[in-house]
CSV table of N, CA and C in Angstrom, one decimal:
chain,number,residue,atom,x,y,z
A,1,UNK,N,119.2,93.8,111.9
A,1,UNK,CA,120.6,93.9,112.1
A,1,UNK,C,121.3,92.7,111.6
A,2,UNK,N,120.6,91.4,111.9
A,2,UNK,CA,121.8,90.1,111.5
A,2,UNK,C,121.3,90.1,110.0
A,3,UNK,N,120.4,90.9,109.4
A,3,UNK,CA,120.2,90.5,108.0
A,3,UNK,C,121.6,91.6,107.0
A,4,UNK,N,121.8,92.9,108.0
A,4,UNK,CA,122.4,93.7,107.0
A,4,UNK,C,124.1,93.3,107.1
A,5,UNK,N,124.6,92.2,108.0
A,5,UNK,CA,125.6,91.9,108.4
A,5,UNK,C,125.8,90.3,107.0
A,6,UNK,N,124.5,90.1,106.7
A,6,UNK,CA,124.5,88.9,105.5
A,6,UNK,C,124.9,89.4,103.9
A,7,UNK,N,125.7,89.2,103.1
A,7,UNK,CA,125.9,89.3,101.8
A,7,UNK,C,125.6,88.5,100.9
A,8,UNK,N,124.8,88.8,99.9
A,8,UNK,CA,124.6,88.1,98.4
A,8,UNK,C,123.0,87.5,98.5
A,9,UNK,N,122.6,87.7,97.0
A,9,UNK,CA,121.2,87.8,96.9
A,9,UNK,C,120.2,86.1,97.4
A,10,UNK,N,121.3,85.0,97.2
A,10,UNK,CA,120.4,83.8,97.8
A,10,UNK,C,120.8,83.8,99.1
A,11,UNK,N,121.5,84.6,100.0
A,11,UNK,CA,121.3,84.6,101.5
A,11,UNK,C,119.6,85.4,101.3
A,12,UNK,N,119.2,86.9,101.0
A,12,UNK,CA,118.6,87.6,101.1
A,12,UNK,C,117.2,86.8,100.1
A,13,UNK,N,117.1,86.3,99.5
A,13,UNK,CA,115.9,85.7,98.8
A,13,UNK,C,115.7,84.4,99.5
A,14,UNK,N,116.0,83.4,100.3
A,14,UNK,CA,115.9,82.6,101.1
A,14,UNK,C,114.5,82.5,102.0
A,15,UNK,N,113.7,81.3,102.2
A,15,UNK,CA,112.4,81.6,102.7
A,15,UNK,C,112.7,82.0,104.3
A,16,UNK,N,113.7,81.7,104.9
A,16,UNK,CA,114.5,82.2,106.3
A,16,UNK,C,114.0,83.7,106.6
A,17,UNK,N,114.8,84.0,105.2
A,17,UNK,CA,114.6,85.6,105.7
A,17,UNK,C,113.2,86.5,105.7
A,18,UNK,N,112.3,85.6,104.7
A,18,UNK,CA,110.8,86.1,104.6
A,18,UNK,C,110.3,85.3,106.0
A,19,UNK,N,110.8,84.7,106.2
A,19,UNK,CA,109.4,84.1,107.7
A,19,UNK,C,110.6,85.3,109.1
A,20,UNK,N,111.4,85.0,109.4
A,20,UNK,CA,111.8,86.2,109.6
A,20,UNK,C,111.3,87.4,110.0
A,21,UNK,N,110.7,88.0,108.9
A,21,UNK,CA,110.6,89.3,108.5
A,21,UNK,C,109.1,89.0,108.9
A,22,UNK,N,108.6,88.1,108.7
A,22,UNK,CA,106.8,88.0,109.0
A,22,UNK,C,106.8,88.1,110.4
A,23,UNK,N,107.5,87.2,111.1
A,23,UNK,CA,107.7,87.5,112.2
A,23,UNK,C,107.6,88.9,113.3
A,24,UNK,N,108.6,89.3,112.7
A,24,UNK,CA,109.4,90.3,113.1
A,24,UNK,C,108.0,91.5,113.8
A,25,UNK,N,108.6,92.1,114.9
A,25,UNK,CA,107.4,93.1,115.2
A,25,UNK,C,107.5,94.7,114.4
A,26,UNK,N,107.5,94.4,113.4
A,26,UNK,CA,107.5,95.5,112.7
A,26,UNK,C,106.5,95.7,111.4
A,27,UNK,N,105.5,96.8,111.1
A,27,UNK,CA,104.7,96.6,110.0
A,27,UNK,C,105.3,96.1,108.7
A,28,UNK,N,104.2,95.3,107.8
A,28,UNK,CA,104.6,94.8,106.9
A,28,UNK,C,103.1,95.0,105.6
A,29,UNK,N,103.8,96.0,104.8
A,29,UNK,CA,102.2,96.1,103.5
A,29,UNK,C,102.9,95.4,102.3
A,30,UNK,N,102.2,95.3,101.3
A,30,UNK,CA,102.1,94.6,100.0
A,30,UNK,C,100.6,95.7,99.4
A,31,UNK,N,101.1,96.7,98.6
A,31,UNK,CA,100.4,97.0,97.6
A,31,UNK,C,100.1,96.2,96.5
A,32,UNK,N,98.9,96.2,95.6
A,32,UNK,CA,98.4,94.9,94.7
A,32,UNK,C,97.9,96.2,93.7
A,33,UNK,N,98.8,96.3,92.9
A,33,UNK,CA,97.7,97.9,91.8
A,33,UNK,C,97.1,96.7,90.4
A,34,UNK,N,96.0,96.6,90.2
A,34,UNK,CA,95.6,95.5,89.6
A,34,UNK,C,95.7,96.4,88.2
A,35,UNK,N,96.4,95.4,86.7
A,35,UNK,CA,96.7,95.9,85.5
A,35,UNK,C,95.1,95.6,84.5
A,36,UNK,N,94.4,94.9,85.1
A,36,UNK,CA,93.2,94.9,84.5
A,36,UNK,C,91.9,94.7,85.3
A,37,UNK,N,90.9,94.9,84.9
A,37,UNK,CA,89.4,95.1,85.7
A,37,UNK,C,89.0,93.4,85.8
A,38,UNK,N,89.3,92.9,87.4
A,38,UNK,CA,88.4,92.0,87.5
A,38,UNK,C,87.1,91.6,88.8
A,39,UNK,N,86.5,90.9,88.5
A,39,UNK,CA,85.4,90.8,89.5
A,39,UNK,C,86.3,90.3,91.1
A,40,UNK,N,84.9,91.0,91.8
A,40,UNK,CA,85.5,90.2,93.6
A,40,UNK,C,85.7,88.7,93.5
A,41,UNK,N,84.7,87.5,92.6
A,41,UNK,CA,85.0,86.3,92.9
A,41,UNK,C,86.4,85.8,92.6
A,42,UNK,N,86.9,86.4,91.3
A,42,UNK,CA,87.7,85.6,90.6
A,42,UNK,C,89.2,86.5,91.1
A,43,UNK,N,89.0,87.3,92.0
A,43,UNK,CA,90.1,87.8,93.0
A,43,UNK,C,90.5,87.0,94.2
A,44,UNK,N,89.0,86.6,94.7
A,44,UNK,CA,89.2,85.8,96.2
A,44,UNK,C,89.6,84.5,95.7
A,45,UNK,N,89.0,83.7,94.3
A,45,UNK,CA,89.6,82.1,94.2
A,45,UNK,C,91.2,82.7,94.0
A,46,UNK,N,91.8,83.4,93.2
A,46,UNK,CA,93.2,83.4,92.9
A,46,UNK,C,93.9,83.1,94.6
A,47,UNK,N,93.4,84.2,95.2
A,47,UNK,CA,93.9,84.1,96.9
A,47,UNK,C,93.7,82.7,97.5
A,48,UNK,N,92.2,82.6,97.4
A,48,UNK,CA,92.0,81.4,98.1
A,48,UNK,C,92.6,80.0,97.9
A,49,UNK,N,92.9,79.7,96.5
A,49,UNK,CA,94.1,78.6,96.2
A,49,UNK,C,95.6,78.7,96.5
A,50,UNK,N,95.7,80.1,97.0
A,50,UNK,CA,97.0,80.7,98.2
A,50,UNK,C,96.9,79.8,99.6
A,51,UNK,N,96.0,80.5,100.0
A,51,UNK,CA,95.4,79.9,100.9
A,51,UNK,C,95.5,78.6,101.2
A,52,UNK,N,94.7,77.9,100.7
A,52,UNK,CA,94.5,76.2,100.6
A,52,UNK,C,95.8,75.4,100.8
A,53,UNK,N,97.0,76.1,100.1
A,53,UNK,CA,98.1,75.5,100.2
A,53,UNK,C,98.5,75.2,101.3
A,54,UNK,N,98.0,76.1,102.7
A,54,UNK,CA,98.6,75.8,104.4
A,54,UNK,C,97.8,75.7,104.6
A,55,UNK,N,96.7,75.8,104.4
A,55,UNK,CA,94.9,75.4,105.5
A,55,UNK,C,94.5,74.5,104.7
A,56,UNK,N,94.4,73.0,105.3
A,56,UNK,CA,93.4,72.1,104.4
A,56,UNK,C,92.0,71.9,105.4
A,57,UNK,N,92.3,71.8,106.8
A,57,UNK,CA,91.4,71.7,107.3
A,57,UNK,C,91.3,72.8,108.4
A,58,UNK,N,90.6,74.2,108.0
A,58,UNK,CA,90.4,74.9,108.9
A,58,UNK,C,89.6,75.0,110.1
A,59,UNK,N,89.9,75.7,111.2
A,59,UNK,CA,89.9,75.5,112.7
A,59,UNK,C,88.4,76.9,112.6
A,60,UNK,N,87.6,77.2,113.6
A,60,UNK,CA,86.8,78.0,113.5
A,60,UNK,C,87.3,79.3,113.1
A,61,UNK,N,88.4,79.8,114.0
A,61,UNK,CA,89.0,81.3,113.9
A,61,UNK,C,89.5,81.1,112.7
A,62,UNK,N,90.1,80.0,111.8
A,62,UNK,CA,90.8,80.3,110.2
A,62,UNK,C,89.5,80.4,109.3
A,63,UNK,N,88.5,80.1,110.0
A,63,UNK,CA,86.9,79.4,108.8
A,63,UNK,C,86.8,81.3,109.1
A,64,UNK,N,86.4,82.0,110.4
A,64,UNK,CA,86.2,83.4,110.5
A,64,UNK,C,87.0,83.9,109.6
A,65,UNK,N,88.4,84.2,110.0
A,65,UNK,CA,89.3,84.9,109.0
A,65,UNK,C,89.1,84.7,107.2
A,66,UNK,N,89.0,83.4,107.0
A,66,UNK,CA,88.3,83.3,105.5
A,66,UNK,C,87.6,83.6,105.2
A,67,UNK,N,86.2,84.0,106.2
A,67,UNK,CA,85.4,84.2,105.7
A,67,UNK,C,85.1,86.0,105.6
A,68,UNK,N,85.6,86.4,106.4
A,68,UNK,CA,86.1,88.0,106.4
A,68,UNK,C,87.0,88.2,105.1
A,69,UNK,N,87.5,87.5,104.8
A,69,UNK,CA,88.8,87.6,103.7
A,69,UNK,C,87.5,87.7,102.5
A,70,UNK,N,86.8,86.8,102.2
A,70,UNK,CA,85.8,86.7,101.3
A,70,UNK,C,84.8,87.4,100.9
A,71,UNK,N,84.3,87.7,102.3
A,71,UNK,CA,83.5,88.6,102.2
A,71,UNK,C,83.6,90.2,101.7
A,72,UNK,N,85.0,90.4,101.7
A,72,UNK,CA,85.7,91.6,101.5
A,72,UNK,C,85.3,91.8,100.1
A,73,UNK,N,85.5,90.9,99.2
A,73,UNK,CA,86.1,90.6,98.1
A,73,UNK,C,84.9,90.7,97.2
A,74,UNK,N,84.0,89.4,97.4
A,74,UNK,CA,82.9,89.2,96.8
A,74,UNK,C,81.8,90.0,96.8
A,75,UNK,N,81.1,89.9,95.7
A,75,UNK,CA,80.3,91.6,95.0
A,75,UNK,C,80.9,92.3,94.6
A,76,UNK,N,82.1,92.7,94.9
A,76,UNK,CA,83.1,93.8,94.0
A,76,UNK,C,83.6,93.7,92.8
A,77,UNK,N,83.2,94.9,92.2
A,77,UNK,CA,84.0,94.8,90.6
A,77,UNK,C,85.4,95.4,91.3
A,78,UNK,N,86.6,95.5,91.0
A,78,UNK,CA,87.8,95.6,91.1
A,78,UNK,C,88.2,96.3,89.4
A,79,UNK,N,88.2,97.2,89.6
A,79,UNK,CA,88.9,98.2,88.3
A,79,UNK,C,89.8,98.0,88.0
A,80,UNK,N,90.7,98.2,86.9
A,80,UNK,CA,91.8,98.2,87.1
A,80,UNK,C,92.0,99.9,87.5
A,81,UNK,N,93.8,100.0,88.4
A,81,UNK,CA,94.2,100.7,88.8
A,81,UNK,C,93.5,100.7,90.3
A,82,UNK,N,92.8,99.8,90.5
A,82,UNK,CA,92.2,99.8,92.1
A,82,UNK,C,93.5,99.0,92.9
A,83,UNK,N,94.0,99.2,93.7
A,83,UNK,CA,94.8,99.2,94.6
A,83,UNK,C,94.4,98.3,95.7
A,84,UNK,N,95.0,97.2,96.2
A,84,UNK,CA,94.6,96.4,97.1
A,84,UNK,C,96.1,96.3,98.1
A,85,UNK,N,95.6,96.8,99.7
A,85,UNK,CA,96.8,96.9,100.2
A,85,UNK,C,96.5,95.7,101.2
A,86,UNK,N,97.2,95.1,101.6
A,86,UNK,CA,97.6,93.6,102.8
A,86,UNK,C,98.8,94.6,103.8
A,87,UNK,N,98.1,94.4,104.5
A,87,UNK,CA,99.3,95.4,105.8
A,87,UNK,C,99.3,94.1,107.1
A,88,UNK,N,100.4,93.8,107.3
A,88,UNK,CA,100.4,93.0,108.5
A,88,UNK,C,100.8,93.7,109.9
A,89,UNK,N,99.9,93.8,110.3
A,89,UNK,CA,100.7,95.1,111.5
A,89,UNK,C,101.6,93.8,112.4
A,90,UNK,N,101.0,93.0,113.0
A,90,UNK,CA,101.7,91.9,113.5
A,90,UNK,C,101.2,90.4,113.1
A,91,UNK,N,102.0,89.2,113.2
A,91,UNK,CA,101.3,88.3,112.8
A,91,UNK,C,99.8,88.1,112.8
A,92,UNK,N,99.5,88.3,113.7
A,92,UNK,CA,98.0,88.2,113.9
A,92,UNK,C,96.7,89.0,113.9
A,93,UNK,N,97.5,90.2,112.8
A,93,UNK,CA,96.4,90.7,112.3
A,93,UNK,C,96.9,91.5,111.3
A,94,UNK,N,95.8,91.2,110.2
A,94,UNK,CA,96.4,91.7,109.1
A,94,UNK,C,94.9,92.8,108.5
A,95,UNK,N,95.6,93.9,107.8
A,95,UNK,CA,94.0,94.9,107.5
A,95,UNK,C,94.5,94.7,105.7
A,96,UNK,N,93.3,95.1,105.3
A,96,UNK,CA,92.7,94.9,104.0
A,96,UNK,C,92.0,96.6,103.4
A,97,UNK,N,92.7,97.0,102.7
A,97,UNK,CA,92.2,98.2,102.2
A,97,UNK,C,92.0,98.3,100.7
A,98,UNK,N,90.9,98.6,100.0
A,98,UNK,CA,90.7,98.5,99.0
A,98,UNK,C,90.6,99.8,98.4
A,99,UNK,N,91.7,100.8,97.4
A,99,UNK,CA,91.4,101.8,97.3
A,99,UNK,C,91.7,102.4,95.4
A,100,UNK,N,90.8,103.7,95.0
A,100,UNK,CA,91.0,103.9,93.9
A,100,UNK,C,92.1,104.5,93.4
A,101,UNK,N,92.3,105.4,94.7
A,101,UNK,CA,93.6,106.9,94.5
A,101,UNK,C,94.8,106.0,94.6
A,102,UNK,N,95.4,104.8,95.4
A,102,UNK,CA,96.5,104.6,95.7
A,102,UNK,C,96.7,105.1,97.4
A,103,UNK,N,95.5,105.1,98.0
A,103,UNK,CA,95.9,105.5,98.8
A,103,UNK,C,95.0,105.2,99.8
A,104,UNK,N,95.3,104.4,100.9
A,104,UNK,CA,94.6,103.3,101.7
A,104,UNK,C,94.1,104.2,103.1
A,105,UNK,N,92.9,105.0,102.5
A,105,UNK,CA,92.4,106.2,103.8
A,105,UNK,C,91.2,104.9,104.2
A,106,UNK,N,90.8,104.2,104.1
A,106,UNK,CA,90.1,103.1,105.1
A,106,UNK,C,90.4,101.9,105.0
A,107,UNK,N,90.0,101.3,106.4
A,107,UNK,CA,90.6,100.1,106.5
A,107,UNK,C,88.3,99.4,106.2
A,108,UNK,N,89.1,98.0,105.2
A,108,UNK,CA,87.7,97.5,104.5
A,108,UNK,C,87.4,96.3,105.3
A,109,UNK,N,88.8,95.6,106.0
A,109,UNK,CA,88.5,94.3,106.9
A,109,UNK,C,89.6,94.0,107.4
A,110,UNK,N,89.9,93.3,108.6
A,110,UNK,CA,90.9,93.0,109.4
A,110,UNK,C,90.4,91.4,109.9
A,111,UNK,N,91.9,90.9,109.8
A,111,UNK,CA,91.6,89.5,109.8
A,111,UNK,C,92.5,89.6,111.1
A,112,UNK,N,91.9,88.5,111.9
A,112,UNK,CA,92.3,87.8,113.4
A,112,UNK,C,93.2,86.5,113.6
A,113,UNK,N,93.4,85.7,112.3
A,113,UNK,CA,93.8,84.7,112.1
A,113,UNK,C,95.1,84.6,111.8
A,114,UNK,N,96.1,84.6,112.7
A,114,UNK,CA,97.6,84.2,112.5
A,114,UNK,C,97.8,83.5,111.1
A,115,UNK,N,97.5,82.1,111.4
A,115,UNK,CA,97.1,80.8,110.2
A,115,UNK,C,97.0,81.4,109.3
A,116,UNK,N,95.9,82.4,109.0
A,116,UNK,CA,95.4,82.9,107.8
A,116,UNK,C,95.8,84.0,107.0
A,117,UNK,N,96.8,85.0,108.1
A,117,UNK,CA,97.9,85.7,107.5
A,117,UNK,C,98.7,85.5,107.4
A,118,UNK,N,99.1,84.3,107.9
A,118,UNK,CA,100.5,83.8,107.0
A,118,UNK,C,100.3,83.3,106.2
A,119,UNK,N,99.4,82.3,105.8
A,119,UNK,CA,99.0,81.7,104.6
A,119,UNK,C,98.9,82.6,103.6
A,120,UNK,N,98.5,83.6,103.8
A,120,UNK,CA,98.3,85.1,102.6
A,120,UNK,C,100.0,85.5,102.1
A,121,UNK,N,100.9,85.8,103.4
A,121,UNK,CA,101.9,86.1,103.2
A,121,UNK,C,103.0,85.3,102.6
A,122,UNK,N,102.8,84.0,103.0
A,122,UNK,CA,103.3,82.8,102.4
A,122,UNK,C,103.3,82.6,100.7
A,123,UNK,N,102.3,83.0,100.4
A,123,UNK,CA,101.8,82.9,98.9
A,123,UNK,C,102.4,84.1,98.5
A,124,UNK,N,102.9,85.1,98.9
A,124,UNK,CA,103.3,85.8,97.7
A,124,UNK,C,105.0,85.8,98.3
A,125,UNK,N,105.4,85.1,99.3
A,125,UNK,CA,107.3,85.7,100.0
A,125,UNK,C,107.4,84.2,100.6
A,126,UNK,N,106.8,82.9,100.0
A,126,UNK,CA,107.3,82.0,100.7
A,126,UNK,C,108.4,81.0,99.5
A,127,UNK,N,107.8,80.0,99.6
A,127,UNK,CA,109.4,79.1,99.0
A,127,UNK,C,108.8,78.6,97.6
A,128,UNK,N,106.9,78.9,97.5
A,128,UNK,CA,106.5,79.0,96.1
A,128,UNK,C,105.4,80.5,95.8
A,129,UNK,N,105.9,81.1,95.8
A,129,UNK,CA,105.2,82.3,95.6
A,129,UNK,C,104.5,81.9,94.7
A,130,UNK,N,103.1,83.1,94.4
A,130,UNK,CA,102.5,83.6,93.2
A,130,UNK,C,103.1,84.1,92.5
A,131,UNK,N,103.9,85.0,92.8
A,131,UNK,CA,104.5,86.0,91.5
A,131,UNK,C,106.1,85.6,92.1
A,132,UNK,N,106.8,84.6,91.2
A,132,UNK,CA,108.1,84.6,92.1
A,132,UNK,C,109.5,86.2,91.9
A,133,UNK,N,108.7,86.9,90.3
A,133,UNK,CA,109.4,88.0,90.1
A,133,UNK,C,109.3,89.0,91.8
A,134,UNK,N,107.9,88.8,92.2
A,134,UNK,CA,107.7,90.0,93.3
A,134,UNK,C,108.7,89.9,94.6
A,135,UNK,N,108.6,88.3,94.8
A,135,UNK,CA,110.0,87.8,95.5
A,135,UNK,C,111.1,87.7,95.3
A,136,UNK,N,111.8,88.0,94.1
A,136,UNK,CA,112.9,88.1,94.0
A,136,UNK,C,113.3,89.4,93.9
A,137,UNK,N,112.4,90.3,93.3
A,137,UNK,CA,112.1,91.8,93.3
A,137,UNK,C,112.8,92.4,94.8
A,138,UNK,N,111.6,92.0,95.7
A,138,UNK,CA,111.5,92.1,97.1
A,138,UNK,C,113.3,91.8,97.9
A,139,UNK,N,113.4,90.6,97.7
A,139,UNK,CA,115.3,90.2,98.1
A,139,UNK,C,116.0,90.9,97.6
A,140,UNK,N,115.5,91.3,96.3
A,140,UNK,CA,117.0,92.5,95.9
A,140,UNK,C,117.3,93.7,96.1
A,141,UNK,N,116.0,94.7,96.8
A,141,UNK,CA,115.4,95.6,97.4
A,141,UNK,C,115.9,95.2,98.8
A,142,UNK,N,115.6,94.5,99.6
A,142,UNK,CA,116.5,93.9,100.7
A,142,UNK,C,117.7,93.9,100.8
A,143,UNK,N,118.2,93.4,99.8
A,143,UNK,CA,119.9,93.6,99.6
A,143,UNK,C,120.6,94.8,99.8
A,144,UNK,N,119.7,95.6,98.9
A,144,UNK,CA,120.3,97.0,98.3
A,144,UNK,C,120.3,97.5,99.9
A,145,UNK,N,119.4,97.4,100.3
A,145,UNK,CA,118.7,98.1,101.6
A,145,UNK,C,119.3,98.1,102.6
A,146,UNK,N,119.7,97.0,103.3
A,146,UNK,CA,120.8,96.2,104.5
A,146,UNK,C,121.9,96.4,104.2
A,147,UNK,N,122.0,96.1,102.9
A,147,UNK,CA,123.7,96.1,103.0
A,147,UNK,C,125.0,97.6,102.6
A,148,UNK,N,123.8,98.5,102.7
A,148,UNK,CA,124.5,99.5,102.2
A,148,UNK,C,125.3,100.4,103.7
């Protein structure tokens, strides 16, 4: 409500409104449709140097969550057009589906670690994204959305 009452796109692209929204008790996914075929390792280091950026020294439950996160990943060939969905149902847990169709009928791993989903969500909606188009993308879709 106090977001659709805000006007103009650096109110709505603001790291405010992404921690906010992470917050917030309401589901939160991120579809990943990958444009070329790569292996599990070199999927998990792209992530994992996400990661690193808020975890330098992880606590046992962020070492678990990483290690679930990894485990996911590694051994997999990753096709392109394979679909990687991040669903945050609430802070503190986030599910991992890896799918061919587009369409996330199993869940492949669920992380327990607050720390460690935000640090995921951080990297693609925080104040240095990975893809900063997907964040600004995302704000203007927000815009359109609230303020209509």
């Amino acid at each position: 409500m106090r977001w659709s009452e805000k006007v103009g796109i650096e109110t709505f692209d603001a790291s405010s409104v992404f921690v906010s929204i992470f917050k917030a008790p309401v589901v939160k996914s991120l579809s990943i449709i990958l444009i070329r075929d790569v292996d599990g390792k070199t999927f998990v280091k792209a992530l994992d140097d996400i990661i690193a950026r808020q975890i330098k020294k992880p606590s046992a439950e962020e070492e678990q969550g990483l290690s679930t996160f990894q485990k996911t990943f590694l051994g997999r060939s990753l096709k392109q057009g394979i679909t990687v969905y991040l669903t945050w149902l609430e802070p503190s847990r986030l599910l991992i589906s890896i799918s061919g169709n587009q369409d996330p009928c199993q869940v492949d791993a669920e992380i327990t670690s607050a720390t460690v989903n935000y640090a995921l969500y951080d990297g693609f909606f925080g104040s240095s994204p990975v893809s900063p188009t997907l964040r600004s993308s995302t704000a203007q879709l927000l815009e359109a959305i609230l303020t209509k």
